[in-house]
PDB file of C-alpha atoms in Angstrom:
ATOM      1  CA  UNK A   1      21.221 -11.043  22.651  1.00  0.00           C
ATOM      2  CA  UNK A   2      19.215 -12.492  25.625  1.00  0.00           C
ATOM      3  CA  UNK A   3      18.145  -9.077  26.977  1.00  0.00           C
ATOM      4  CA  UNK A   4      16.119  -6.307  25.751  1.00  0.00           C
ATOM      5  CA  UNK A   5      15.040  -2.764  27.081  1.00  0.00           C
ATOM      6  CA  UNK A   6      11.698  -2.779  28.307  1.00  0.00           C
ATOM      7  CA  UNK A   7       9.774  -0.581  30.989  1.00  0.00           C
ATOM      8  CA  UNK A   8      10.477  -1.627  34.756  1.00  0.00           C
ATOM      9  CA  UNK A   9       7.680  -0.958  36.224  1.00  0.00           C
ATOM     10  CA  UNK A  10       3.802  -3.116  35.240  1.00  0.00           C
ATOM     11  CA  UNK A  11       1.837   0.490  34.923  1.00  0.00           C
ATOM     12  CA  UNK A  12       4.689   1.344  32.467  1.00  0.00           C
ATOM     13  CA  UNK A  13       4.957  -2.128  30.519  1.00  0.00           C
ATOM     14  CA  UNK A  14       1.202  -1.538  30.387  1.00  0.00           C
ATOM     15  CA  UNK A  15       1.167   1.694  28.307  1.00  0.00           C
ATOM     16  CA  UNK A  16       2.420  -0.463  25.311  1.00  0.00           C
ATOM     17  CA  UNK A  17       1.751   3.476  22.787  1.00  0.00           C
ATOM     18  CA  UNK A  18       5.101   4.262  24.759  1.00  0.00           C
ATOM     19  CA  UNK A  19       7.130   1.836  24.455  1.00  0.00           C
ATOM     20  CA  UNK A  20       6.075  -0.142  21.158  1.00  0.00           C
ATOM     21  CA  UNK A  21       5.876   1.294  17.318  1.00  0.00           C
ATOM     22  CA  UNK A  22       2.200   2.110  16.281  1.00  0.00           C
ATOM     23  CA  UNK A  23       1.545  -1.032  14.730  1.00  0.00           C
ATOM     24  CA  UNK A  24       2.668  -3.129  17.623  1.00  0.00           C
ATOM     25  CA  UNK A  25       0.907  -1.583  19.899  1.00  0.00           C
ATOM     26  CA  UNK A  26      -2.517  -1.884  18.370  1.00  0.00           C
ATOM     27  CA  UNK A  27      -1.834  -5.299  18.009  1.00  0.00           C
ATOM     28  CA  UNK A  28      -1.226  -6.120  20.924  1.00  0.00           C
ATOM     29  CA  UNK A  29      -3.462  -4.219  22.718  1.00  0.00           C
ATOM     30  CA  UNK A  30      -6.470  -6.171  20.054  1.00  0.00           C
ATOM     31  CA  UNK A  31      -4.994  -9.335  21.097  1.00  0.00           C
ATOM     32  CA  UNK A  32      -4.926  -8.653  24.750  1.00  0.00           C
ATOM     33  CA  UNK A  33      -8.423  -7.715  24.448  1.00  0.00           C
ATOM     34  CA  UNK A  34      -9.289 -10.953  22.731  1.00  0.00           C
ATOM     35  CA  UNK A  35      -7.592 -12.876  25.374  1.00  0.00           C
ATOM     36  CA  UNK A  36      -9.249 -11.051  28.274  1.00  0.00           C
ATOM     37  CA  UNK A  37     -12.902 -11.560  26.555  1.00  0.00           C
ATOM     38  CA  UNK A  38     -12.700 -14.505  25.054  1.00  0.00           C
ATOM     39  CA  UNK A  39      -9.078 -16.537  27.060  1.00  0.00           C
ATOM     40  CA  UNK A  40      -8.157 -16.979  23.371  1.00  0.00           C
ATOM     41  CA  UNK A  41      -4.252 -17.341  23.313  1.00  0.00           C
ATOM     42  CA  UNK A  42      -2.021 -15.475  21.382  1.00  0.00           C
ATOM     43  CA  UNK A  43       1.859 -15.553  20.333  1.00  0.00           C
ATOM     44  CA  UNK A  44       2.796 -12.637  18.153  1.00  0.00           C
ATOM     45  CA  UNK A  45       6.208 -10.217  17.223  1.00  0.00           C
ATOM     46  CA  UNK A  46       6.230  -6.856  18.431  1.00  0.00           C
ATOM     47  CA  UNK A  47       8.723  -3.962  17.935  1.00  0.00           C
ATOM     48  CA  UNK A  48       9.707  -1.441  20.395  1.00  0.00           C
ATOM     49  CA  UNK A  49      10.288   2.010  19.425  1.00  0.00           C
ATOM     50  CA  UNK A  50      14.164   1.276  19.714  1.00  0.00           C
ATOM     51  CA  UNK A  51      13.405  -1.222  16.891  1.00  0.00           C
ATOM     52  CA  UNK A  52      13.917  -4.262  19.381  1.00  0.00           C
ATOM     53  CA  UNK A  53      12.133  -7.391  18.394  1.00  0.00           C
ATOM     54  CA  UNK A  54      10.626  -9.279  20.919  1.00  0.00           C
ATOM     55  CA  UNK A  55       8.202 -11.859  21.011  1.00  0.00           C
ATOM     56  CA  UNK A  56       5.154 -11.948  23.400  1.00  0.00           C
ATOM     57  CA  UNK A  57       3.028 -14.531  24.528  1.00  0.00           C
ATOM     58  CA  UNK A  58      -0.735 -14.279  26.125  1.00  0.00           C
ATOM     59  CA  UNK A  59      -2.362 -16.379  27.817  1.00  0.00           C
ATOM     60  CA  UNK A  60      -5.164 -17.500  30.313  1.00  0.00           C
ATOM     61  CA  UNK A  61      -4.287 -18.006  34.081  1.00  0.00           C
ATOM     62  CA  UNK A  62      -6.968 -18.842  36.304  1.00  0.00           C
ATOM     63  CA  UNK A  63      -9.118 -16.085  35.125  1.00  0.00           C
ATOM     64  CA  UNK A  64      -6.240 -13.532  34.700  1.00  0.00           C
ATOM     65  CA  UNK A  65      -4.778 -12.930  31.516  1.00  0.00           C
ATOM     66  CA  UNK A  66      -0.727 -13.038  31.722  1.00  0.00           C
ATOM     67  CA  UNK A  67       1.933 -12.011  28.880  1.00  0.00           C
ATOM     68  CA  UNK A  68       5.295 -12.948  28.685  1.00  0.00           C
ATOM     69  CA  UNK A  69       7.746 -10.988  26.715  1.00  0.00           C
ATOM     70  CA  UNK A  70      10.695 -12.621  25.251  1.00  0.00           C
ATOM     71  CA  UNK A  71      13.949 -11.264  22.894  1.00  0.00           C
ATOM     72  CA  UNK A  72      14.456 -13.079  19.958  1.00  0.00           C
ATOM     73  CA  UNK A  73      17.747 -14.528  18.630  1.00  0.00           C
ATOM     74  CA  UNK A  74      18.795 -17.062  15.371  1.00  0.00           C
ATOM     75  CA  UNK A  75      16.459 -18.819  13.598  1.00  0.00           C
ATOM     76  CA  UNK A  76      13.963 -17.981  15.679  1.00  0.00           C
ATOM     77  CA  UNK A  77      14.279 -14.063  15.350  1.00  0.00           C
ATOM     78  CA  UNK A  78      14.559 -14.100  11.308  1.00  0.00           C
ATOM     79  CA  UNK A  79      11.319 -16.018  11.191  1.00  0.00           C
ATOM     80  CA  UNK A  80       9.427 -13.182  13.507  1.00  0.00           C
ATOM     81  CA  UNK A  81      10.651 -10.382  11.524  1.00  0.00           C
ATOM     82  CA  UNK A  82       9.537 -12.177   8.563  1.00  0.00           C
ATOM     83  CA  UNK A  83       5.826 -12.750  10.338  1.00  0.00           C
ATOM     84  CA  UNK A  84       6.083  -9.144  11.753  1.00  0.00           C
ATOM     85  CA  UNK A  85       7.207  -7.431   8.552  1.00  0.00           C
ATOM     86  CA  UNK A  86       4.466  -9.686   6.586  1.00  0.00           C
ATOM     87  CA  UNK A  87       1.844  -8.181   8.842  1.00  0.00           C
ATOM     88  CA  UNK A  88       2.659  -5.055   8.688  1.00  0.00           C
ATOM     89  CA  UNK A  89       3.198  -4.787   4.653  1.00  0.00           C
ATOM     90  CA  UNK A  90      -0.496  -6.092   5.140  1.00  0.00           C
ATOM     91  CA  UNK A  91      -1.789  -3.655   7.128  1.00  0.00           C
ATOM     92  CA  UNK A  92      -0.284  -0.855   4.806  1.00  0.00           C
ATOM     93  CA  UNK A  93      -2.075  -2.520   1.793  1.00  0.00           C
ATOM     94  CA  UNK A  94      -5.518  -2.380   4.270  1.00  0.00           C
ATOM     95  CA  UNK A  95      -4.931   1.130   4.770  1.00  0.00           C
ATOM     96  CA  UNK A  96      -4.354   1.791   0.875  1.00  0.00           C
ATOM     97  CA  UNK A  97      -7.513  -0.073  -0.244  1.00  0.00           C
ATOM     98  CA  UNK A  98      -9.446   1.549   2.450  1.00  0.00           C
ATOM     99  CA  UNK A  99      -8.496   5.056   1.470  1.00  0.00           C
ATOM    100  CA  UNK A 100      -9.457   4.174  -2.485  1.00  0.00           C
ATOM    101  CA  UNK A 101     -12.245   2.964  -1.743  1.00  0.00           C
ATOM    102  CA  UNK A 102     -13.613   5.762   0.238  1.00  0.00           C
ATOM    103  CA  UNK A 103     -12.517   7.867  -2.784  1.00  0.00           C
ATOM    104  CA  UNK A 104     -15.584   9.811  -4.712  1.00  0.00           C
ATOM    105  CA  UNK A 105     -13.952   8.316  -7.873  1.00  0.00           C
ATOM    106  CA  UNK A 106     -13.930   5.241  -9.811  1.00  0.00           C
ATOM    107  CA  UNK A 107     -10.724   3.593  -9.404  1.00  0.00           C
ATOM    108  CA  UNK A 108      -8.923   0.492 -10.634  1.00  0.00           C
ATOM    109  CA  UNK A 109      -6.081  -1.542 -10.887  1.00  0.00           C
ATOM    110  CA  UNK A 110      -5.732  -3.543 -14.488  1.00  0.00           C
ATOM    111  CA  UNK A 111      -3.419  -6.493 -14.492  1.00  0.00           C
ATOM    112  CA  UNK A 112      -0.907  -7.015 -17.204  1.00  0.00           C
ATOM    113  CA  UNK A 113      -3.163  -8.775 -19.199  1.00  0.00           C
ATOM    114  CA  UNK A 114      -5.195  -6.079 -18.837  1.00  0.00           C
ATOM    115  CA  UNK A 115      -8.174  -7.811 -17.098  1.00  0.00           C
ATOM    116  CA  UNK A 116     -10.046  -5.590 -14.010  1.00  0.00           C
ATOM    117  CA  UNK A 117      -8.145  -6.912 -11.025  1.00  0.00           C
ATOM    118  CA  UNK A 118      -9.148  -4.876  -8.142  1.00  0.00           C
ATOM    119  CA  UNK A 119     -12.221  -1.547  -8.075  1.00  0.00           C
ATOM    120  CA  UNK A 120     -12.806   0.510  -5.297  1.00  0.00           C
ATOM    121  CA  UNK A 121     -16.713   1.220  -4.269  1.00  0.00           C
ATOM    122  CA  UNK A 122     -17.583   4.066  -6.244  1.00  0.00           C
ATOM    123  CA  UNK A 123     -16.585   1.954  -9.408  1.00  0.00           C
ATOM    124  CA  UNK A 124     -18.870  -1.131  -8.274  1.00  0.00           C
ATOM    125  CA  UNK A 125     -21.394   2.058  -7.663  1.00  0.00           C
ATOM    126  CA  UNK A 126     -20.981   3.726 -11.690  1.00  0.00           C
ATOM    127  CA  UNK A 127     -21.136  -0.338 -12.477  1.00  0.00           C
ATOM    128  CA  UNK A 128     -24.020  -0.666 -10.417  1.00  0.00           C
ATOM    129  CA  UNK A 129     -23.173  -4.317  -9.058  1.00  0.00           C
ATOM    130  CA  UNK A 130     -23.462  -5.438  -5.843  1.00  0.00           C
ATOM    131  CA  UNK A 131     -20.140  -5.674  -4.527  1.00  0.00           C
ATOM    132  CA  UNK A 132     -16.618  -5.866  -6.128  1.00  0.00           C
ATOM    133  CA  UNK A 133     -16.694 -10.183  -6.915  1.00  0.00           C
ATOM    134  CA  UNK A 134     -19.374  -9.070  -8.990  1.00  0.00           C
ATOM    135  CA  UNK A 135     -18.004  -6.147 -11.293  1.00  0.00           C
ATOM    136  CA  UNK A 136     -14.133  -8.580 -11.517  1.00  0.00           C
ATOM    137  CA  UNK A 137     -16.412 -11.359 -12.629  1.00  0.00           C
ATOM    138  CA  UNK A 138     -17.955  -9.841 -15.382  1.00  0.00           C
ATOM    139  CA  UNK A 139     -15.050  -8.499 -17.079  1.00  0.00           C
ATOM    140  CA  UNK A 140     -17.100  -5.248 -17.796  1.00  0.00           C
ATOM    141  CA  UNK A 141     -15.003  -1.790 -17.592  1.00  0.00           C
ATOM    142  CA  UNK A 142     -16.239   1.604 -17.317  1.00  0.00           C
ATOM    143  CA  UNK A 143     -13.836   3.040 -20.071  1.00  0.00           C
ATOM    144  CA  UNK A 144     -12.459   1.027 -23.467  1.00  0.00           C
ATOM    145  CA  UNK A 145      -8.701   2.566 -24.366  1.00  0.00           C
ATOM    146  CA  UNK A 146     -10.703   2.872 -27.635  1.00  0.00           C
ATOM    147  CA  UNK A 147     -13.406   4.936 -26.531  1.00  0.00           C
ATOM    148  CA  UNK A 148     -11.028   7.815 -24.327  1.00  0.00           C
ATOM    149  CA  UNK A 149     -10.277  11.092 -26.249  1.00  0.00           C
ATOM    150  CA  UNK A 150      -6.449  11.428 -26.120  1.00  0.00           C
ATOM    151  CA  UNK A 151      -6.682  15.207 -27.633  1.00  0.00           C
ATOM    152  CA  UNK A 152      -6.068  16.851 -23.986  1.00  0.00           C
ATOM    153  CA  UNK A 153      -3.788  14.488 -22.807  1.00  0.00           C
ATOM    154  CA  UNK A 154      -0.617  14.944 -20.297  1.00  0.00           C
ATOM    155  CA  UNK A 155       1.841  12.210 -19.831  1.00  0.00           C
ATOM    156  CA  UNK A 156       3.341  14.610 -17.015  1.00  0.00           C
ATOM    157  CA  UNK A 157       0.504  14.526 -15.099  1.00  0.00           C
ATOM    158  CA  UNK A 158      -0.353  10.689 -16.048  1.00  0.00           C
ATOM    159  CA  UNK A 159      -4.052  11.925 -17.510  1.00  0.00           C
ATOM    160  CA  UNK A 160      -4.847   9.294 -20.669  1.00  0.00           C
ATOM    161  CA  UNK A 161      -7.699  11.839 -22.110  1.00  0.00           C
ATOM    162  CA  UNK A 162     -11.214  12.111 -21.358  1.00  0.00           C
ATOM    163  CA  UNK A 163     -13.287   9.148 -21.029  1.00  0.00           C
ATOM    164  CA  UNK A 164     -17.306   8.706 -21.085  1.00  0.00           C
ATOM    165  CA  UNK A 165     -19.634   6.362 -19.660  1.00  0.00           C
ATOM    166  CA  UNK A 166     -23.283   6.268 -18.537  1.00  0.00           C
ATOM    167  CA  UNK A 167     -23.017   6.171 -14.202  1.00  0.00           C
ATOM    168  CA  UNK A 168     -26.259   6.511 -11.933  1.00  0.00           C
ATOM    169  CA  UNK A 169     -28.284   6.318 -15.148  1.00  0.00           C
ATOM    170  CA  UNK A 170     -26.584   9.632 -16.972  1.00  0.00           C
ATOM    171  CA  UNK A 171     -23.772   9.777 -19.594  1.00  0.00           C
ATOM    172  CA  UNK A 172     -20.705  11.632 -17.243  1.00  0.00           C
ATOM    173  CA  UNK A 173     -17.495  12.446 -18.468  1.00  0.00           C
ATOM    174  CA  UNK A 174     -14.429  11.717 -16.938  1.00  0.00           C
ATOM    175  CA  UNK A 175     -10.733  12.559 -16.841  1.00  0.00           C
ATOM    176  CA  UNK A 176      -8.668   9.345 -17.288  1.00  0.00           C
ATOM    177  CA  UNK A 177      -5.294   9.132 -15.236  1.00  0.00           C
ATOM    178  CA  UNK A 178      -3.185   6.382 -15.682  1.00  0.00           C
ATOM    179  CA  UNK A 179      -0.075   4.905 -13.783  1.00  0.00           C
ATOM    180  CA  UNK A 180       1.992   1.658 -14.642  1.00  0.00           C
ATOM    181  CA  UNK A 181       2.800  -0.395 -12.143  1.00  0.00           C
ATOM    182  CA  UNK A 182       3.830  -3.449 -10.858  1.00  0.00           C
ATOM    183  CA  UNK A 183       1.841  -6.433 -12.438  1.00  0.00           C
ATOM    184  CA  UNK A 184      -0.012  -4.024 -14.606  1.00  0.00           C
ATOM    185  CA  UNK A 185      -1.999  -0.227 -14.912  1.00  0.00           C
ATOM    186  CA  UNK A 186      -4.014   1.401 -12.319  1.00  0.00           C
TER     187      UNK A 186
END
């Protein structure tokens, strides 16, 4: 420990897509940005494609922005892997969410209980509330087990039946999929 392989050269340490994993990159990159408009600081974990941690430093110098790029060791190491793999299991989840709710579909994820905890837009949309808050808050749901025809059914495929509910002012039918997961249904 003490050491790490990094480019040699400043216009090569500067083309962090190279030389860092996706995620790393973009990050720093954004905070570099952030520093050079703003001069706010920054102290984050990056990995290199070689899966070397490091930790990196940005600051303000007399009008300049300057990084310093450090290996990690001990203690100190665990607790950036911890930060980096935190922030990167949350930009996954962003990326998930993002892709739902750009689906053309209602979707939603039930907790165990079996209360609405999360609905992408075009669910908010058939609810016709104003934003998600809204639709969780009510405790309203597009489909009652109760009311979904289980006659066409296919566990192998996950599809509950066929469900109807009035959207955008019309009575629409719908096929129902289903998945358990973690902490509930979705």
């Amino acid at each position: 420990h003490g050491a790490a392989e990094v480019p040699k050269t400043l216009e090569a340490l500067s083309k962090f897509d190279v030389w860092l994993d996706a995620d790393s990159a973009s990050e720093i990159a954004t905070n570099l940005n952030a520093l050079r408009q703003t001069g706010r600081a920054f102290n984050i974990g990056i990995k290199t494609i070689k899966g070397e941690l490091l930790e990196v430093d940005g600051r303000p110098a007399g009008g300049h922005a300057t990084l310093r790029f450090r290996p990690l060791a001990g203690d100190r190491r665990q607790m950036t892997e911890l930060a980096y793999d935190a922030s990167k299991l949350a930009k996954q989840v962003q990326r998930l969410s993002a892709i739902l709710d750009s689906a053309p579909f209602p979707a939603w994820i039930n907790a165990e209980d079996g209360a609405l905890a999360w609905v992408n837009q075009a669910y908010v949309a058939a609810m016709e509330a104003s934003d998600m808050q809204t639709v969780l808050k009510s405790g309203t749901t597009l489909f009652q087990a109760v009311q979904i025809d289980t006659g066409r059914a296919n566990a192998t495929i996950g599809l509950a039946g066929r469900g109807r509910a009035v959207t955008k002012g019309a009575m629409r039918a719908y096929n129902v999929f289903t998945r358990e997961i973690e902490g509930g249904s979705a």
